[in-house]
Short mmCIF file of C-alpha atoms and ligand atoms in Angstrom, two decimals:
data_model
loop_
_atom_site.label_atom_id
_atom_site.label_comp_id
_atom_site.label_asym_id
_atom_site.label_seq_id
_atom_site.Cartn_x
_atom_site.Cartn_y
_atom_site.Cartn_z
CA UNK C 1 15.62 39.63 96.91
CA UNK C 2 18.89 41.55 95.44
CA UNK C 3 22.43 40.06 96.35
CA UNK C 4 25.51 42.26 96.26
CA UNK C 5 28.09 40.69 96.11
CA UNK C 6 31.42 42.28 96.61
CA UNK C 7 34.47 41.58 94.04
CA UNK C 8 36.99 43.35 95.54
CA UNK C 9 38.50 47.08 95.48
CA UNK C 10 35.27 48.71 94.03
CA UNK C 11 34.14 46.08 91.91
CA UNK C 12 30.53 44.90 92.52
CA UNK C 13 27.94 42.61 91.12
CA UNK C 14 23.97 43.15 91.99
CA UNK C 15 21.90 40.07 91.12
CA UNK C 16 17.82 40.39 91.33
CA UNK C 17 15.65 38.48 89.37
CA UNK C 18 17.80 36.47 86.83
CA UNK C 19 19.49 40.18 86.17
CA UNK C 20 23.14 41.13 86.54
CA UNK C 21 24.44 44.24 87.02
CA UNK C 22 27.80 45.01 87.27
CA UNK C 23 29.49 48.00 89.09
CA UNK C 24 33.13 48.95 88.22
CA UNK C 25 34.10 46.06 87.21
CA UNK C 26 38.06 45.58 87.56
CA UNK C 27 39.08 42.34 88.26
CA UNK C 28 42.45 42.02 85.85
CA UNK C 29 45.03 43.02 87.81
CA UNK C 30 43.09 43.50 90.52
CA UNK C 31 45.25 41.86 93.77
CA UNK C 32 42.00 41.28 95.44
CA UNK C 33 39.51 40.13 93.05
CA UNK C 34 37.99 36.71 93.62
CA UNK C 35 36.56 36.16 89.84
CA UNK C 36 38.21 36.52 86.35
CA UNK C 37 36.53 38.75 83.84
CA UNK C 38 35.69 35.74 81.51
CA UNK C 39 32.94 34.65 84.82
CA UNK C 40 30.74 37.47 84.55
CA UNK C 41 28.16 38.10 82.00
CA UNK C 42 26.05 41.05 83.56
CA UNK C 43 23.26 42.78 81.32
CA UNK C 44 24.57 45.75 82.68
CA UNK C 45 27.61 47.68 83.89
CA UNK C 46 27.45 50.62 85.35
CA UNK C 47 30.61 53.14 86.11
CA UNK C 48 31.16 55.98 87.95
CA UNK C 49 34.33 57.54 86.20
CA UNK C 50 37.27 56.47 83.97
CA UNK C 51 40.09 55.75 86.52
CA UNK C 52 41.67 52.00 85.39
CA UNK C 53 40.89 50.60 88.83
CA UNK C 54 36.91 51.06 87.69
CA UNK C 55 37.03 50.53 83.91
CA UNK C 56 38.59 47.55 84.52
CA UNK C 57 37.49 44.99 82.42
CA UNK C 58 34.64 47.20 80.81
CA UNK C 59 35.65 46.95 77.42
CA UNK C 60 36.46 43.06 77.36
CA UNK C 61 32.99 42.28 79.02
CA UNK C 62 30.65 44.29 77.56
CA UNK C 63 32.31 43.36 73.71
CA UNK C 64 31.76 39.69 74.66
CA UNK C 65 28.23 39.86 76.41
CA UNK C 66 26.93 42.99 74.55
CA UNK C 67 26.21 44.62 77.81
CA UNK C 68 25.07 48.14 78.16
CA UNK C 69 27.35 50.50 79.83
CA UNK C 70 25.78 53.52 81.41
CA UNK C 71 28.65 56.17 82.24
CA UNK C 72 28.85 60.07 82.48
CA UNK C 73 29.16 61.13 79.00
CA UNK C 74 32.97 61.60 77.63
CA UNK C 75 33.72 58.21 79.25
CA UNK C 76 30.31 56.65 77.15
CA UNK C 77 32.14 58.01 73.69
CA UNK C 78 35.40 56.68 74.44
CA UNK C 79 33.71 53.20 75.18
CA UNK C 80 32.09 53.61 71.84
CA UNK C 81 35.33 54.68 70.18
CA UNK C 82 36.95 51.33 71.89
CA UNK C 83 34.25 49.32 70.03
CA UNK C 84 31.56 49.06 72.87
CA UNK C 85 28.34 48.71 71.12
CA UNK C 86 26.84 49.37 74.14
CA UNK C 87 27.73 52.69 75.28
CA UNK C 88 24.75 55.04 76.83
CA UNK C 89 26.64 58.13 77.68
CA UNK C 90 24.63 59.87 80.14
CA UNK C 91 25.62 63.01 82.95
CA UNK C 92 24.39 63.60 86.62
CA UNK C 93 21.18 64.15 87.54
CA UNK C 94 20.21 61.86 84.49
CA UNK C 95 18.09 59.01 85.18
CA UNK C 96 18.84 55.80 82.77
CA UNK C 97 16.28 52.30 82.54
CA UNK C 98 18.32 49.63 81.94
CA UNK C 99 17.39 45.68 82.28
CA UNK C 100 15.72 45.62 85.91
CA UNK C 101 16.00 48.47 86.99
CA UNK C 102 17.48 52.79 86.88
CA UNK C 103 20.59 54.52 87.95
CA UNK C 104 20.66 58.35 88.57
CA UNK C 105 24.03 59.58 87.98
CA UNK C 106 24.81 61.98 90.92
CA UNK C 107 28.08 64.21 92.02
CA UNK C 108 31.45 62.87 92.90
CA UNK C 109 34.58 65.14 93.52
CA UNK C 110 37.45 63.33 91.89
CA UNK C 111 39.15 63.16 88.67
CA UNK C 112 38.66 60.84 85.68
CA UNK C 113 41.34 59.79 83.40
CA UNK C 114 42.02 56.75 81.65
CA UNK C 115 45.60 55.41 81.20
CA UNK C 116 46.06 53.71 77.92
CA UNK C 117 49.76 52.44 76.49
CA UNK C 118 51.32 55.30 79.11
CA UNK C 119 48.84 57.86 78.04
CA UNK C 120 46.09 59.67 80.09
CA UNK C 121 43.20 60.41 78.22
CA UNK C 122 40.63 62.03 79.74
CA UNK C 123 37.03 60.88 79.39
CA UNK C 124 34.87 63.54 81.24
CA UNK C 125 34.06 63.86 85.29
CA UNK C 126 33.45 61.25 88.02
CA UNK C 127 29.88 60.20 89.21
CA UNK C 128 27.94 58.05 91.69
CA UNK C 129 25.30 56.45 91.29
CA UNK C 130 21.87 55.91 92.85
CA UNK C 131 20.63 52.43 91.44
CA UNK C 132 16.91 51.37 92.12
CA UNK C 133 17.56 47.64 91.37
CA UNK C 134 15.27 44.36 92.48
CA UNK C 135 13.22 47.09 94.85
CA UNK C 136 15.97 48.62 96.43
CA UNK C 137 17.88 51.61 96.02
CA UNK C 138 21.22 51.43 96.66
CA UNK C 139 24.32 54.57 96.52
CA UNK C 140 27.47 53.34 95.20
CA UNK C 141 29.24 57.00 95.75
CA UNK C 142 32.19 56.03 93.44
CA UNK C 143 35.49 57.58 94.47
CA UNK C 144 34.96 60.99 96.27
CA UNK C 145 35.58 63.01 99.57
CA UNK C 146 32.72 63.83 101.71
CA UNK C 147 30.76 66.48 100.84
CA UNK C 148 27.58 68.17 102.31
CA UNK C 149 25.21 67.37 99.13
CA UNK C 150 25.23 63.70 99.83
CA UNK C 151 22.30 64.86 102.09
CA UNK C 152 20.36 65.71 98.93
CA UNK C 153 21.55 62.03 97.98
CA UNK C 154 20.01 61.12 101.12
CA UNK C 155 16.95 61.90 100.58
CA UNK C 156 16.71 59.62 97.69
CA UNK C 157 15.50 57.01 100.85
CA UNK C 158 18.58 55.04 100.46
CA UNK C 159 18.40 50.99 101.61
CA UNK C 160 21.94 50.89 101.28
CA UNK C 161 25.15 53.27 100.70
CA UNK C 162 28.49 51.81 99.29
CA UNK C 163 31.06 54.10 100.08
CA UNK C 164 35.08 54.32 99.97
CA UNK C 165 36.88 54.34 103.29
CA UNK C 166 40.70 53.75 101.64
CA UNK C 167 41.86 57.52 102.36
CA UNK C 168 44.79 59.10 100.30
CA UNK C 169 42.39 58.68 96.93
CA UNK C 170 39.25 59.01 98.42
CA UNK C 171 37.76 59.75 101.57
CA UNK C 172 39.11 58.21 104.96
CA UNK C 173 37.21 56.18 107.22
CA UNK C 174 36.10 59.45 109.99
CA UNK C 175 34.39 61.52 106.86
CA UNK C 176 32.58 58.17 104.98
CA UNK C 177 31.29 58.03 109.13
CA UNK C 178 30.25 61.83 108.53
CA UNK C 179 28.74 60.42 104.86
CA UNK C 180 26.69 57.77 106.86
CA UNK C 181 25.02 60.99 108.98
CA UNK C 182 24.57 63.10 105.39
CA UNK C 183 23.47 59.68 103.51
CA UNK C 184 20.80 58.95 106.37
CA UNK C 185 21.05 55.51 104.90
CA UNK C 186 20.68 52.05 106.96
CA UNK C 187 22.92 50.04 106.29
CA UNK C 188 26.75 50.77 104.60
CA UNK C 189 29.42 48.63 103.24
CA UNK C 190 32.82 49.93 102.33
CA UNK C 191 35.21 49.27 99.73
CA UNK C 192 38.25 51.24 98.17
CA UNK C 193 40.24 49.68 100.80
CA UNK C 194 43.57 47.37 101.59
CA UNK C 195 43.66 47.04 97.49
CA UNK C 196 47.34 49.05 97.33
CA UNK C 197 49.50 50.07 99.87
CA UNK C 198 48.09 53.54 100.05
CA UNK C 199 44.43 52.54 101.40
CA UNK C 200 45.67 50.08 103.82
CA UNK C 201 42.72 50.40 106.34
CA UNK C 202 40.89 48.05 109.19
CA UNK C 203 37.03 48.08 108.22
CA UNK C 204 35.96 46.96 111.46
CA UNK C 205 37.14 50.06 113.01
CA UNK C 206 35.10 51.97 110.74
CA UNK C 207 32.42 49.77 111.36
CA UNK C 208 33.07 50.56 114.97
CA UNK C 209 32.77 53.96 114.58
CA UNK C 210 30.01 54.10 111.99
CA UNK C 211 27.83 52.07 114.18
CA UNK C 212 28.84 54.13 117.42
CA UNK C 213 27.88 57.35 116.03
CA UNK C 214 24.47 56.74 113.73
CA UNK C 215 21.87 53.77 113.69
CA UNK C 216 23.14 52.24 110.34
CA UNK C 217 24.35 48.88 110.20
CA UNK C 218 28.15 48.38 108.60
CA UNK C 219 28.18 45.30 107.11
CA UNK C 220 31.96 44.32 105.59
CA UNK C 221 32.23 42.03 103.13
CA UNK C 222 35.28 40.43 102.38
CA UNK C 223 36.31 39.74 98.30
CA UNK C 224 33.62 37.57 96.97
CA UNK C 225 31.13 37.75 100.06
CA UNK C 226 27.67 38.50 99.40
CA UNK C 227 24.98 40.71 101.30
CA UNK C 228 21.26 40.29 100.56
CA UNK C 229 18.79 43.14 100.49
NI1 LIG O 301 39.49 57.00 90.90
MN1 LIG O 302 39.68 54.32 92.49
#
């Protein structure tokens, strides 16, 4: 069995087998998170680009547990340069082992930036990731618009797609639908949403429409809710 549990904004933990892996894991200064950094301890933490509201609490986490961070690879340097032992800089279509399980870095079209004492620096692109994890594979797509090679994603044979329906940043609710189609996954929960006043959005409207239009399931999980796989 594989939990996800959802942390709020984009932040995710994924639990099989006495292994943690955390996704984007910003929870300081995060209005909706429902855990403090200090309460995870993941083996692993996996990002899909620099922006603060994904980094999060990278650096603080993965100093304290020693975790490895597996990131496109500008981001991975900068981590080191921070004092991450950790670090595996890696770039898409890479596929990285790490404790329980893989993550293919894929695509995203976004930027990647890092503010730092009013500063943007720049560590490398934006990714998503495909993570085969506890016998699953799951898509977190990171932040992104839609775009027509998420059916080469697709035919990963997804169990599960995470995808961001917040609009203005990412893609709106009507193209993550479209994504659903592309993804050809089962089952999609959605996140990037209600975090700032810019993605205000009602996820059971998308899950309305998402489960009008294709056969997946939209499951919505509310900050600290959990799904099992
Ligand atoms: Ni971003
Ligand atoms: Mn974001």
């Amino acid at each position: 069995m594989t939990t996800l549990t959802y942390l709020g904004h984009a932040a995710f933990l994924l639990e099989a087998d006495g292994k943690v892996v955390a996704i984007d894991p910003f929870l300081t200064g995060n209005p909706t998170a429902t855990r403090a950094a200090a309460d995870i301890s993941p083996q692993t933490i996996l990002l899909t680009h620099a922006h603060n509201d994904h980094v999060g609490d990278t650096v603080e986490i993965a100093k304290r547990t020693g975790a490895a961070v597996i990131s496109t690879f500008e981001l991975g340097e900068w981590l080191t340069s921070q004092g991450v032992s950790g670090a595996i800089p890696a770039n898409h279509g890479g596929t990285v082992a790490f404790d329980g399980g893989t993550v293919k870095l894929t695509p995203a079209w976004h930027t990647s930036s890092y503010e730092q004492g009013g500063t943007f620096v720049a560590p490398g692109i934006p990714a998503g990731l495909v993570v085969r994890f506890g016998g699953h594979t799951i898509y977190f797509a990171g932040d992104t618009c839609l775009f027509g090679d998420m059916r080469l994603i697709g035919e990963e044979g997804l169990d599960l797609a995470v995808l961001p329906i917040g609009d203005h940043f990412t893609m709106g609710p009507a193209d993550a639908a479209r994504a659903v189609e592309f993804l050809n996954t089962p089952a999609v929960v959605p996140c990037h949403y209600n975090t700032f006043p810019q993605i205000q959005q009602d996820p059971q409207a998308f899950k309305q429409m998402v489960e009008a239009r294709t056969s997946a399931r939209c499951v919505v999980l509310a900050p600290g809710a959990a799904h099992e796989l």
